[in-house]
JSON list of C-alpha atoms in Angstrom, two decimals:
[
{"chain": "A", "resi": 774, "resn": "UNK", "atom": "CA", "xyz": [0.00, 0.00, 0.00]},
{"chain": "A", "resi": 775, "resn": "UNK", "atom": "CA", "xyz": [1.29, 3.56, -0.62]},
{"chain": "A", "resi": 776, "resn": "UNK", "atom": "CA", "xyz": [3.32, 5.12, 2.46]},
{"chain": "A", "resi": 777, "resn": "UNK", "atom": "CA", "xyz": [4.46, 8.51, 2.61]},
{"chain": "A", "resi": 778, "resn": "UNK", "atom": "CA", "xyz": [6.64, 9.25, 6.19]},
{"chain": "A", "resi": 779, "resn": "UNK", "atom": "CA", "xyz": [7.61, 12.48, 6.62]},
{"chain": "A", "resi": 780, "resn": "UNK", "atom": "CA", "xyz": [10.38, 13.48, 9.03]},
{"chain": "A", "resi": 781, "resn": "UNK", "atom": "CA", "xyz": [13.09, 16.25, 9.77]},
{"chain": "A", "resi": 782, "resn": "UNK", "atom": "CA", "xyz": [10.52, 18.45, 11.79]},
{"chain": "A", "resi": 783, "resn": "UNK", "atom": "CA", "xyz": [11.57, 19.96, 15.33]},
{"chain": "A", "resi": 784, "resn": "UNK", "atom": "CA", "xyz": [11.91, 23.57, 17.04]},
{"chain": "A", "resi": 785, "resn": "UNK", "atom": "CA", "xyz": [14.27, 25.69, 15.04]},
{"chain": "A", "resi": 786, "resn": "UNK", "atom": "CA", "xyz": [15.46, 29.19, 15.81]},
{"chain": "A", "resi": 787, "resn": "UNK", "atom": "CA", "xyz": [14.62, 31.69, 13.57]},
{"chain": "A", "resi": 788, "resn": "UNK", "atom": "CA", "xyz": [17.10, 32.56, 10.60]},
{"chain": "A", "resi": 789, "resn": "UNK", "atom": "CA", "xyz": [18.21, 28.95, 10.75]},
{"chain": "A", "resi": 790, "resn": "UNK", "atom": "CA", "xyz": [17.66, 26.14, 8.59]},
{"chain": "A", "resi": 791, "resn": "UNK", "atom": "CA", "xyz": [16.01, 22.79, 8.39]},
{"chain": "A", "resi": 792, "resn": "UNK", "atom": "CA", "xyz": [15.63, 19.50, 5.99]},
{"chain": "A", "resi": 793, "resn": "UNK", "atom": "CA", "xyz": [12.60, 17.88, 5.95]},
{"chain": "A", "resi": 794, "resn": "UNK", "atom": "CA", "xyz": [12.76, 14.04, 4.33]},
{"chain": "A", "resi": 795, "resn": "UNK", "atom": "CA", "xyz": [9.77, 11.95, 3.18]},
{"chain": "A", "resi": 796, "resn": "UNK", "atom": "CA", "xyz": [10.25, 8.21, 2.35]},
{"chain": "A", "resi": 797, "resn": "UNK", "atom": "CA", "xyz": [7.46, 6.86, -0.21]},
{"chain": "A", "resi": 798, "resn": "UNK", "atom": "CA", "xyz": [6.66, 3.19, -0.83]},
{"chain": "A", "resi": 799, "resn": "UNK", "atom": "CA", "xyz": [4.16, 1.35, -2.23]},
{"chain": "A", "resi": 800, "resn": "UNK", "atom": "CA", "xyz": [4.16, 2.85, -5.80]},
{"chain": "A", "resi": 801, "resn": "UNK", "atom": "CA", "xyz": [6.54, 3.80, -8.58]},
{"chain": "A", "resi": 802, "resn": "UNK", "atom": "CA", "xyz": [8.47, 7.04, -7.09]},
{"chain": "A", "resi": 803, "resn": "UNK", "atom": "CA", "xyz": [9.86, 8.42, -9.82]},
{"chain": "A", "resi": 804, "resn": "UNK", "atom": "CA", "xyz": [6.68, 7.95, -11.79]},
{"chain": "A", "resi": 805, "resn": "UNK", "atom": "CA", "xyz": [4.33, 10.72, -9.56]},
{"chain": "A", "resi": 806, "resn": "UNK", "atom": "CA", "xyz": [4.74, 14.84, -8.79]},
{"chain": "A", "resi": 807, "resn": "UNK", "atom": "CA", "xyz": [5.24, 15.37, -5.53]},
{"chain": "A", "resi": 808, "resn": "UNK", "atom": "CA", "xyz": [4.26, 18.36, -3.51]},
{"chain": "A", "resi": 809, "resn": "UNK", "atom": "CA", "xyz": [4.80, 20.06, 0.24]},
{"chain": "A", "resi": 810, "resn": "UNK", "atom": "CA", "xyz": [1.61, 21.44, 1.97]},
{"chain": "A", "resi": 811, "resn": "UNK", "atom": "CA", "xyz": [1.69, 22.94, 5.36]},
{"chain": "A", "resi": 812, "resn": "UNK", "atom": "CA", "xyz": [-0.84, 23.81, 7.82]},
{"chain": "A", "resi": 813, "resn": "UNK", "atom": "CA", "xyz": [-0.22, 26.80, 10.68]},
{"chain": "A", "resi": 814, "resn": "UNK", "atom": "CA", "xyz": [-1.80, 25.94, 14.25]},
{"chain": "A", "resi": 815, "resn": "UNK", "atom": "CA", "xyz": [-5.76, 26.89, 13.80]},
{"chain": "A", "resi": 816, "resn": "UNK", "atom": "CA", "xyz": [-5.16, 27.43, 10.04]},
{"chain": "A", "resi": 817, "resn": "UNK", "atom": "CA", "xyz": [-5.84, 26.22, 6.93]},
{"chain": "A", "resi": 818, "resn": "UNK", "atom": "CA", "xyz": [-3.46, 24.14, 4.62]},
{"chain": "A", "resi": 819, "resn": "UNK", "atom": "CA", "xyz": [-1.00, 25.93, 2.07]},
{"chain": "A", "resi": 820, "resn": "UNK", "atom": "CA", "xyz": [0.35, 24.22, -0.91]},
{"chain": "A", "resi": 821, "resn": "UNK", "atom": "CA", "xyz": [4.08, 25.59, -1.30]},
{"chain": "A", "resi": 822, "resn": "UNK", "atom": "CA", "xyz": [5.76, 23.20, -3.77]},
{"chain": "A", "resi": 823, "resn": "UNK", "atom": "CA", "xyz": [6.01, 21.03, -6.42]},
{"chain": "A", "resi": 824, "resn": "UNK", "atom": "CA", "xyz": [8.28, 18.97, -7.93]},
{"chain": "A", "resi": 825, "resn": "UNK", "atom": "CA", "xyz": [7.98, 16.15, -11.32]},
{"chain": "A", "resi": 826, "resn": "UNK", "atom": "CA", "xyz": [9.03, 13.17, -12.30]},
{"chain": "A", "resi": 827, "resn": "UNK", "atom": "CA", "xyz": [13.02, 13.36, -12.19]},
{"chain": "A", "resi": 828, "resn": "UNK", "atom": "CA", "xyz": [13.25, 16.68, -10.58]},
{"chain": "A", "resi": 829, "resn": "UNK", "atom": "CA", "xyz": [13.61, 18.88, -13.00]},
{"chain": "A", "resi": 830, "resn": "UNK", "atom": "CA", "xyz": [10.82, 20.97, -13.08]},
{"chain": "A", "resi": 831, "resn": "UNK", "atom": "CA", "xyz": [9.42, 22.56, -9.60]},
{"chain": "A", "resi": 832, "resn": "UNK", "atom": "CA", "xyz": [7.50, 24.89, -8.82]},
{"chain": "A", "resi": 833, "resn": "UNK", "atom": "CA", "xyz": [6.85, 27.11, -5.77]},
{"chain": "A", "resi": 834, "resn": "UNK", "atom": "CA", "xyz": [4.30, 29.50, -4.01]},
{"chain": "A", "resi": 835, "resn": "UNK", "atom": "CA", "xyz": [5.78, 33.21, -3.87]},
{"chain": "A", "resi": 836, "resn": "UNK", "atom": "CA", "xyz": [6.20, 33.24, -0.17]},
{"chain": "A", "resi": 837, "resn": "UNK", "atom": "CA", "xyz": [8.83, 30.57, 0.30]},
{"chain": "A", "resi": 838, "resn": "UNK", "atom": "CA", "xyz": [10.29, 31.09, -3.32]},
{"chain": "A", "resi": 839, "resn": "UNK", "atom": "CA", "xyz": [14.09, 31.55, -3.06]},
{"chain": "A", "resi": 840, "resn": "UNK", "atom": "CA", "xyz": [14.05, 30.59, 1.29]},
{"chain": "A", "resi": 841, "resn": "UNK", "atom": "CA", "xyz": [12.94, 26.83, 0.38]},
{"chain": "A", "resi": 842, "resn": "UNK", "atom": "CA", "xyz": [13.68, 23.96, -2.04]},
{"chain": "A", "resi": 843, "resn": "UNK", "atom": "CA", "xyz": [12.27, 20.79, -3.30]},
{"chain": "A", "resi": 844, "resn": "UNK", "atom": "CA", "xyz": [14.58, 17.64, -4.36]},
{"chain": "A", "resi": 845, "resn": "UNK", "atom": "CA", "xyz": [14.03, 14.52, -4.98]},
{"chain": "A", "resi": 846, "resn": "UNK", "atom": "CA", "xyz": [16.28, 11.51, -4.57]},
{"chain": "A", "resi": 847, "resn": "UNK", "atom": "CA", "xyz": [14.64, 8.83, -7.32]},
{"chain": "A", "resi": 848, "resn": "UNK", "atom": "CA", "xyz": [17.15, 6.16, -5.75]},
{"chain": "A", "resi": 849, "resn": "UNK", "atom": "CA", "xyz": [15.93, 6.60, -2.92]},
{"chain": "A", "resi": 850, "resn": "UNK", "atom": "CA", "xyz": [11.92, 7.28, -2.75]},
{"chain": "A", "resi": 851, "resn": "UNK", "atom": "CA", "xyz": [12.86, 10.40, -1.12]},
{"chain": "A", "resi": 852, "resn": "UNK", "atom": "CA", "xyz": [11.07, 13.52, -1.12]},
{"chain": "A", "resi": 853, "resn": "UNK", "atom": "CA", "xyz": [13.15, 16.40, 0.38]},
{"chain": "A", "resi": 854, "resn": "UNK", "atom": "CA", "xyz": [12.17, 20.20, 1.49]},
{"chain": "A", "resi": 855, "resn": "UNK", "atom": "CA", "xyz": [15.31, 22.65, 2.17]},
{"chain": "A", "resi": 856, "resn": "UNK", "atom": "CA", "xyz": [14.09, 25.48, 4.71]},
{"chain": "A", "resi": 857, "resn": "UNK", "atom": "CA", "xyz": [16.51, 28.42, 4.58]},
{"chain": "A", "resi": 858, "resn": "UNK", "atom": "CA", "xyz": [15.61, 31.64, 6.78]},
{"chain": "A", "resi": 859, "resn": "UNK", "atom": "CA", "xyz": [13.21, 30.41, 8.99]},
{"chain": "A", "resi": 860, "resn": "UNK", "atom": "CA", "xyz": [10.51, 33.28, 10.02]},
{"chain": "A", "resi": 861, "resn": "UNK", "atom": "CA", "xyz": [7.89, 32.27, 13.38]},
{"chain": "A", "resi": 862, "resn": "UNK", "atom": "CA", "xyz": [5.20, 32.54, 10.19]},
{"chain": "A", "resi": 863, "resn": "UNK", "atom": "CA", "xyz": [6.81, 29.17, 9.00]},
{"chain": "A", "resi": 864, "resn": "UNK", "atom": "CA", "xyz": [5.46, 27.46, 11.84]},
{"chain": "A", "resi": 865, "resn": "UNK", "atom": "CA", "xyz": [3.36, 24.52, 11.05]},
{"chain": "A", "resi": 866, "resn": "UNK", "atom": "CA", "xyz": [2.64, 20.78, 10.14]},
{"chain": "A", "resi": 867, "resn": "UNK", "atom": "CA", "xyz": [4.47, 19.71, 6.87]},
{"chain": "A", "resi": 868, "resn": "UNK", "atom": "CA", "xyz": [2.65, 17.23, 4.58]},
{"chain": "A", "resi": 869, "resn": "UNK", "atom": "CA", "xyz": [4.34, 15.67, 1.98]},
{"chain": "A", "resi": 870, "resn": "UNK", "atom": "CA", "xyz": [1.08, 14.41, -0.61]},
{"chain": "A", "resi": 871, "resn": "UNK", "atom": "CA", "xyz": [1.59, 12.81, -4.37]},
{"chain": "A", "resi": 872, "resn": "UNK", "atom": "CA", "xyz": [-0.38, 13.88, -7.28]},
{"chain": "A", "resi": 873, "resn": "UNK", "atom": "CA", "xyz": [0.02, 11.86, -10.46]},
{"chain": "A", "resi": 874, "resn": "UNK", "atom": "CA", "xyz": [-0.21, 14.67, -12.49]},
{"chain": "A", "resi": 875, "resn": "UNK", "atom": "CA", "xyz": [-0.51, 18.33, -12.88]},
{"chain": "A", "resi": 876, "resn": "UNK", "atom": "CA", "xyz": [-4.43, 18.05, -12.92]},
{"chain": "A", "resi": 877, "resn": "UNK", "atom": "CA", "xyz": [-4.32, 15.27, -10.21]},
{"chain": "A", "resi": 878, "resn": "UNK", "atom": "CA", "xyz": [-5.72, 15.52, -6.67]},
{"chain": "A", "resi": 879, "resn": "UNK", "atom": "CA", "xyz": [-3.52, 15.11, -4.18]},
{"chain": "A", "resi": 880, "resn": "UNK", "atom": "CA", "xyz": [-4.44, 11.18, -3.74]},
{"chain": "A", "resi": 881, "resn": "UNK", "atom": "CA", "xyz": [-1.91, 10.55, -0.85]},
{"chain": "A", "resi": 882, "resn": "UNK", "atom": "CA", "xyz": [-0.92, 12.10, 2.07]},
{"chain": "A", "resi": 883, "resn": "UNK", "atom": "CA", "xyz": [1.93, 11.57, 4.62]},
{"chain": "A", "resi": 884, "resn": "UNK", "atom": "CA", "xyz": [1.25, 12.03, 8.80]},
{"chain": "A", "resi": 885, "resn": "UNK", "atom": "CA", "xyz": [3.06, 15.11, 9.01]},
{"chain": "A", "resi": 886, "resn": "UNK", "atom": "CA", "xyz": [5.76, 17.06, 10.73]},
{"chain": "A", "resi": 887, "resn": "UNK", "atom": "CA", "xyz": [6.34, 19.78, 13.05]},
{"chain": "A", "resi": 888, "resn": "UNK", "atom": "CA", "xyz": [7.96, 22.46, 12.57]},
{"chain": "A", "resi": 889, "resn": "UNK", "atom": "CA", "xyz": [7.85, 25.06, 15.36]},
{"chain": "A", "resi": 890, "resn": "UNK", "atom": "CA", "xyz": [10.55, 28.62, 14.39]},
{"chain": "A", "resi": 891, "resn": "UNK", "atom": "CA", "xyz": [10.87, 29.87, 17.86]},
{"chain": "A", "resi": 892, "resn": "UNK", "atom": "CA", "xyz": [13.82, 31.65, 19.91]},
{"chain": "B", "resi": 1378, "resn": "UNK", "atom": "CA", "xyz": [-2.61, 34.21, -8.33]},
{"chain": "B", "resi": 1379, "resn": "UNK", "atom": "CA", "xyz": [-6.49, 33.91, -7.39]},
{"chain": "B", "resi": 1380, "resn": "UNK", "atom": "CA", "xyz": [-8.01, 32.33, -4.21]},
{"chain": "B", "resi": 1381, "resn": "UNK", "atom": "CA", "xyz": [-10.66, 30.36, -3.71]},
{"chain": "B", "resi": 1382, "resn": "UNK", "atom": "CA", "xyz": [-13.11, 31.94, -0.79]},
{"chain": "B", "resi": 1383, "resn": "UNK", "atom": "CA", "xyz": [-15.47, 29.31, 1.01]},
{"chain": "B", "resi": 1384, "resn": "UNK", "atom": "CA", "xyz": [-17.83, 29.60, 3.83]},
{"chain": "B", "resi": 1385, "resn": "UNK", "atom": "CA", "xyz": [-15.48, 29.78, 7.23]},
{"chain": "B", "resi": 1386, "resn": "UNK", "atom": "CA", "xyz": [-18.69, 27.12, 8.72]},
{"chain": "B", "resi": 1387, "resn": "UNK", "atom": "CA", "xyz": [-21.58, 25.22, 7.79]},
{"chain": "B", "resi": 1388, "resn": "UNK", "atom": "CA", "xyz": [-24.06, 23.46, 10.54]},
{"chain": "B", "resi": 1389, "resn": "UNK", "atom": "CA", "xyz": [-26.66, 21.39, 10.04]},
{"chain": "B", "resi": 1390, "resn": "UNK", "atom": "CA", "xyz": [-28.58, 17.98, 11.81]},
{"chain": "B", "resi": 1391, "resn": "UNK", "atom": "CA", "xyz": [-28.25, 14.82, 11.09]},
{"chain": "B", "resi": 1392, "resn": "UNK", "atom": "CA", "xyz": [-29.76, 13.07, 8.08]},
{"chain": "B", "resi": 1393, "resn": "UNK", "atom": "CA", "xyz": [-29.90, 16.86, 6.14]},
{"chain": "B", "resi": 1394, "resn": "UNK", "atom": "CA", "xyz": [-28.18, 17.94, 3.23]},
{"chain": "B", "resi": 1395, "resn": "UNK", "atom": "CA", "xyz": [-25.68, 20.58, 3.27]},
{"chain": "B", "resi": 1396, "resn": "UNK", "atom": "CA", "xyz": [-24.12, 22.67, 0.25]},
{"chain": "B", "resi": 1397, "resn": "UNK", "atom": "CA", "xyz": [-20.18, 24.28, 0.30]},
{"chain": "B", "resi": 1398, "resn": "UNK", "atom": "CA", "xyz": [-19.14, 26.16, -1.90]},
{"chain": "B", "resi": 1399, "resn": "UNK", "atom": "CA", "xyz": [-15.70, 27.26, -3.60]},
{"chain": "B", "resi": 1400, "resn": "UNK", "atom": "CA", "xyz": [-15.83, 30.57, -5.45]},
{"chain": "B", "resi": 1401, "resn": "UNK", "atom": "CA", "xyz": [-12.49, 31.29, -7.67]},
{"chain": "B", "resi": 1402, "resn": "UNK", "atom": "CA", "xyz": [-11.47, 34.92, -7.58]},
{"chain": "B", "resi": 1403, "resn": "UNK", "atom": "CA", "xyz": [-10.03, 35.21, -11.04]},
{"chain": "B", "resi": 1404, "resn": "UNK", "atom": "CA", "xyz": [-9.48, 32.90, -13.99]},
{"chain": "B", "resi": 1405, "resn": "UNK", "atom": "CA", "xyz": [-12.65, 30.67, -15.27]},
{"chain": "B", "resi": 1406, "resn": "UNK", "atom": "CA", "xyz": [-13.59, 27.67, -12.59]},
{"chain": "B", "resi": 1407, "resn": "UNK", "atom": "CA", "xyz": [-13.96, 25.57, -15.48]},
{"chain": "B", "resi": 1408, "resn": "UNK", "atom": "CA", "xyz": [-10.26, 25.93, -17.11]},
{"chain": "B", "resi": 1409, "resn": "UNK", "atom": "CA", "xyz": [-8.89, 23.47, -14.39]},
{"chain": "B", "resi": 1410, "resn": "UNK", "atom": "CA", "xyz": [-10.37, 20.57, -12.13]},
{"chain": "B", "resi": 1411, "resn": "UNK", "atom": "CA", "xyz": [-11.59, 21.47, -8.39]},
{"chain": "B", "resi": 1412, "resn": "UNK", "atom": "CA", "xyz": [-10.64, 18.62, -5.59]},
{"chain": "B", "resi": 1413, "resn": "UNK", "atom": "CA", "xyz": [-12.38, 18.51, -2.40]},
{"chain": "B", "resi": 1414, "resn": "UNK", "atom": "CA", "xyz": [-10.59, 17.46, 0.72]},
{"chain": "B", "resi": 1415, "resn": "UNK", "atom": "CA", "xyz": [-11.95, 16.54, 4.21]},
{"chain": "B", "resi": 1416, "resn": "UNK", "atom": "CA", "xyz": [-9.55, 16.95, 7.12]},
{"chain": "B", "resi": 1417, "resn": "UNK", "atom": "CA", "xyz": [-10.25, 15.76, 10.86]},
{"chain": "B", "resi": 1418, "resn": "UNK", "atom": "CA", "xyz": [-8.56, 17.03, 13.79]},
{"chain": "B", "resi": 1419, "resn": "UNK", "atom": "CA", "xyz": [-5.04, 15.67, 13.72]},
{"chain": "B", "resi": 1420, "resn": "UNK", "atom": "CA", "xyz": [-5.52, 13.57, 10.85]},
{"chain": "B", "resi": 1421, "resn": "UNK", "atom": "CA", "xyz": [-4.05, 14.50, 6.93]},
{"chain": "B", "resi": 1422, "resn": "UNK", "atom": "CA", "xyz": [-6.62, 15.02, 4.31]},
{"chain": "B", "resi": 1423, "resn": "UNK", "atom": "CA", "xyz": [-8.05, 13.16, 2.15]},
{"chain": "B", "resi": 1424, "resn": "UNK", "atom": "CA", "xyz": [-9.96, 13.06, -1.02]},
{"chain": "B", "resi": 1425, "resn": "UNK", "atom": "CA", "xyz": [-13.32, 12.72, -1.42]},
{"chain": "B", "resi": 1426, "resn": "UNK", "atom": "CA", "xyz": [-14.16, 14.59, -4.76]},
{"chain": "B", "resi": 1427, "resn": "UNK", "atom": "CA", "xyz": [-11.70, 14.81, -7.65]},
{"chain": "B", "resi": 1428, "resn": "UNK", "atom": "CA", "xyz": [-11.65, 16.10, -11.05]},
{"chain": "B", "resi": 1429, "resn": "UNK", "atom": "CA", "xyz": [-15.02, 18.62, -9.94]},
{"chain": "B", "resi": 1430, "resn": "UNK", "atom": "CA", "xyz": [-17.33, 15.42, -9.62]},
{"chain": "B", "resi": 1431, "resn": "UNK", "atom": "CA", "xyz": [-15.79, 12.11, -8.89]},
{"chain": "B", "resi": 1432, "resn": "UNK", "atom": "CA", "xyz": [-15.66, 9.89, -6.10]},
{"chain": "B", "resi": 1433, "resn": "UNK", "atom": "CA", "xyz": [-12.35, 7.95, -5.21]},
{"chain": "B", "resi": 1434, "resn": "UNK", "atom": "CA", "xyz": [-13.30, 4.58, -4.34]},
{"chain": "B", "resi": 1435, "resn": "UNK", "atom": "CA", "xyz": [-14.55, 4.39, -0.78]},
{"chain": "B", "resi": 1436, "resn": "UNK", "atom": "CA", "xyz": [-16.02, 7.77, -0.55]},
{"chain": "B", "resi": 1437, "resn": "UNK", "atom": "CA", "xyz": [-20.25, 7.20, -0.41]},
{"chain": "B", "resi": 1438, "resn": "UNK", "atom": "CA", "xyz": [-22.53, 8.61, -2.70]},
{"chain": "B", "resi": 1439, "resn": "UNK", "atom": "CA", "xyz": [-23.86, 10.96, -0.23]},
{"chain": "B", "resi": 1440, "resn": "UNK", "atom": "CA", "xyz": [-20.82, 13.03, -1.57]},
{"chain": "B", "resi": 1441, "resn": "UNK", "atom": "CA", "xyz": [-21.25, 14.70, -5.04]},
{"chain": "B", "resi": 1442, "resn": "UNK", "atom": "CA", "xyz": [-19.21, 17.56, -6.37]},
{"chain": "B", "resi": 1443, "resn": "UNK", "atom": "CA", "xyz": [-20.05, 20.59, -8.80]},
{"chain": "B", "resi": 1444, "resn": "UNK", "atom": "CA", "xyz": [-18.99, 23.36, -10.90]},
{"chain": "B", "resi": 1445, "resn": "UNK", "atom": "CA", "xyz": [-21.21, 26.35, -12.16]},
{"chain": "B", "resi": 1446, "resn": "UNK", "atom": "CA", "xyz": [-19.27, 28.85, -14.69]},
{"chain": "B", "resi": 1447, "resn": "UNK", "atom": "CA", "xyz": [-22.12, 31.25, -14.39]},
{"chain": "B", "resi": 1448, "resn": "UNK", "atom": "CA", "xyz": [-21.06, 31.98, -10.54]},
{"chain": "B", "resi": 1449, "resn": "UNK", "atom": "CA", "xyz": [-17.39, 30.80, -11.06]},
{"chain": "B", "resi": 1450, "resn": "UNK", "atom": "CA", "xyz": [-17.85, 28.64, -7.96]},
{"chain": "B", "resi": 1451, "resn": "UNK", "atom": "CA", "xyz": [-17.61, 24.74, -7.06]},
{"chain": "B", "resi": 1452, "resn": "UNK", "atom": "CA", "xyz": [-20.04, 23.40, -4.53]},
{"chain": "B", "resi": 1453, "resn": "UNK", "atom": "CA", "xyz": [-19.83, 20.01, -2.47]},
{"chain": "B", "resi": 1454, "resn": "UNK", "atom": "CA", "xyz": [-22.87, 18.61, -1.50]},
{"chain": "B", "resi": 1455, "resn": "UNK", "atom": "CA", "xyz": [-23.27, 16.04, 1.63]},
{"chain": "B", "resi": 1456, "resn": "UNK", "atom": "CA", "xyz": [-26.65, 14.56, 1.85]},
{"chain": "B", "resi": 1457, "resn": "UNK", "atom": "CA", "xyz": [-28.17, 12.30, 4.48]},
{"chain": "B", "resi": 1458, "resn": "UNK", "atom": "CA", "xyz": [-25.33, 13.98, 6.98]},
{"chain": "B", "resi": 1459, "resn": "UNK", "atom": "CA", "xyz": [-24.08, 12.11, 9.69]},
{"chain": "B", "resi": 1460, "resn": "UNK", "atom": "CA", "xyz": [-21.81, 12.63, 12.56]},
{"chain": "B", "resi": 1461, "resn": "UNK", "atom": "CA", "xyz": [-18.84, 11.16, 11.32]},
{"chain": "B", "resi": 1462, "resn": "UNK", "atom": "CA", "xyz": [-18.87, 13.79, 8.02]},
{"chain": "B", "resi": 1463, "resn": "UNK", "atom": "CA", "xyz": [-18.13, 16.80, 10.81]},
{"chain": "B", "resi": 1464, "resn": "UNK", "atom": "CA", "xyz": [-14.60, 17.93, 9.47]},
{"chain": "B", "resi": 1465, "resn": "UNK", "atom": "CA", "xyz": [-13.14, 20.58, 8.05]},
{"chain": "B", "resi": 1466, "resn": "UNK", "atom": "CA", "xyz": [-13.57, 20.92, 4.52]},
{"chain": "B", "resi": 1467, "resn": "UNK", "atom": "CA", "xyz": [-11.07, 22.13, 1.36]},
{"chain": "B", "resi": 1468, "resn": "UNK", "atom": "CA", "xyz": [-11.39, 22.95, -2.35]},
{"chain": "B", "resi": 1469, "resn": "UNK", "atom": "CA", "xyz": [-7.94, 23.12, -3.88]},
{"chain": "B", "resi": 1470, "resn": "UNK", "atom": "CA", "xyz": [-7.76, 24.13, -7.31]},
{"chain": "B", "resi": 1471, "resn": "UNK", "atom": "CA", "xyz": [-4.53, 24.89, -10.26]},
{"chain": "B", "resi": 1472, "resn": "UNK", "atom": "CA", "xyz": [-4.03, 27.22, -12.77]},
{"chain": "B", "resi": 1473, "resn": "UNK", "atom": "CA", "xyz": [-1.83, 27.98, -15.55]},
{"chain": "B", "resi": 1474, "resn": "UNK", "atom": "CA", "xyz": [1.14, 29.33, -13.76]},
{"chain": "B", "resi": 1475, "resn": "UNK", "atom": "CA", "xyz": [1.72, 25.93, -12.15]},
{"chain": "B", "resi": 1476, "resn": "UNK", "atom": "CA", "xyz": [0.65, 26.76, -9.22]},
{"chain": "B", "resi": 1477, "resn": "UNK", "atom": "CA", "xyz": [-1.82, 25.01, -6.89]},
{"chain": "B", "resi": 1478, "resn": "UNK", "atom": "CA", "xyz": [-4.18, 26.90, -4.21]},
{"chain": "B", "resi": 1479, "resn": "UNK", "atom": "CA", "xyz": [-6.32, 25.39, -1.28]},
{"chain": "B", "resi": 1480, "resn": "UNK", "atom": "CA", "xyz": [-9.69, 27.12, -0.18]},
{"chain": "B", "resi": 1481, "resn": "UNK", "atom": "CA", "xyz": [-10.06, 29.03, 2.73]},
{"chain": "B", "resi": 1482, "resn": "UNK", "atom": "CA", "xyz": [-11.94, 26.25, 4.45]},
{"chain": "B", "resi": 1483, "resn": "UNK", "atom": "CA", "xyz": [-15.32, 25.05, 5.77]},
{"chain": "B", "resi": 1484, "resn": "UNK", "atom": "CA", "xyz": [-15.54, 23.96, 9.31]},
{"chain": "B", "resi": 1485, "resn": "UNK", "atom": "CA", "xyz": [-18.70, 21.32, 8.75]},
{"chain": "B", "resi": 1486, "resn": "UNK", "atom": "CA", "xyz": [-20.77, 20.54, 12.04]},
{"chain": "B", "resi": 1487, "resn": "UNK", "atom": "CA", "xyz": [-23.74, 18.23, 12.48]},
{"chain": "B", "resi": 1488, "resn": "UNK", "atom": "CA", "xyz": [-25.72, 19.58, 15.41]}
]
């Protein structure tokens, strides 16, 4: 069955940086998009990347444009988010989710991880 | 980029039918498939309309999706509501620029 596990979450200080990981099984990596949502405490969820196929072509919401980046390790089923300038306003649950295509829903979801920017 | 702007909360009793809707801000609602999402506390969300108006397998008929150009909105239905359907509730839509957007959210309660 398809598995997504994110993890790399924890309580950061602000201006630093932060790697989240998500492992997939269950389905042919390297054959889906993959895309980060996150969700602030009491708010609603915010897509913020995406990334296709063999990980050349991503794109990103204009508020973590040029902070974060998406990779993706084929090899290894690995979805990655680079966090770069951490602000408290990047506090929040990180979902990693596939979508098969551009038009696709976002058919699976991982459990999430928390990130909390704090002094 | 536009925004999809839904109802902050819907409440209803059991066994009634309840209406969300998802109105896009800019762009035609129509040029690009709406998804529907239901989240529970704690939980990652999951599908239960894709491509405007179809089920994923699992998902009961009691949901049914919508679009209507004429209002540039997407509406999810839930008939026969039952307790277990309280959630919060997403449309997420795309657009041209490769860029995905979520609704704002409907918090769904059955009284």
């Amino acid at each position: 069955q398809v598995q997504l596990v994110e993890s790399g979450g924890g309580v950061v200080q602000p201006g630093r940086s932060l790697r989240l990981s998500c492992v997939a099984s269950g389905f042919t990596f390297s054959d889906s998009g993959m895309h980060w949502v996150r969700q602030a405490p009491g708010r609603g969820l915010e897509w913020l990347a995406v990334i296709w196929y063999h990980g050349n072509i991503k794109y990103y919401v204009d508020s973590v444009k040029g902070r974060f980046t998406i990779s993706r390790d084929n090899s290894k089923n690995t979805l990655y988010l680079q966090m770069n300038g951490l602000r408290a306003e990047d506090t929040a649950v990180y979902y990693c989710a596939r979508g098969q295509s551009p038009s696709a829903d976002f058919d699976y979801w991982g459990q999430g991880t928390l990130v909390s920017v704090s002094s | 980029n536009f925004m999809l702007t839904q109802p902050h909360s819907v409440s209803e009793s059991p066994g009634k039918t309840i209406t969300i809707s998802c109105t896009r801000s800019s762009g035609s609602i129509a040029s690009h498939y709406v998804q529907w999402y239901h989240q529970r506390p704690g939980s990652a969300p999951t599908t239960v309309i894709f491509e405007n108006n179809r089920r994923p397998s699992g998902v009961p008929d009691r949901f049914s999706g919508s679009i209507d150009s004429s209002s540039n909105s997407a509406s999810l239905t839930i008939s026969g509501l039952k307790t277990e359907d309280e959630a919060d509730y997403y449309c997420q839509s795309y657009d041209s620029n490769n860029l995905y957007v979520f609704g704002t959210g409907t918090k769904v309660t059955v009284l």
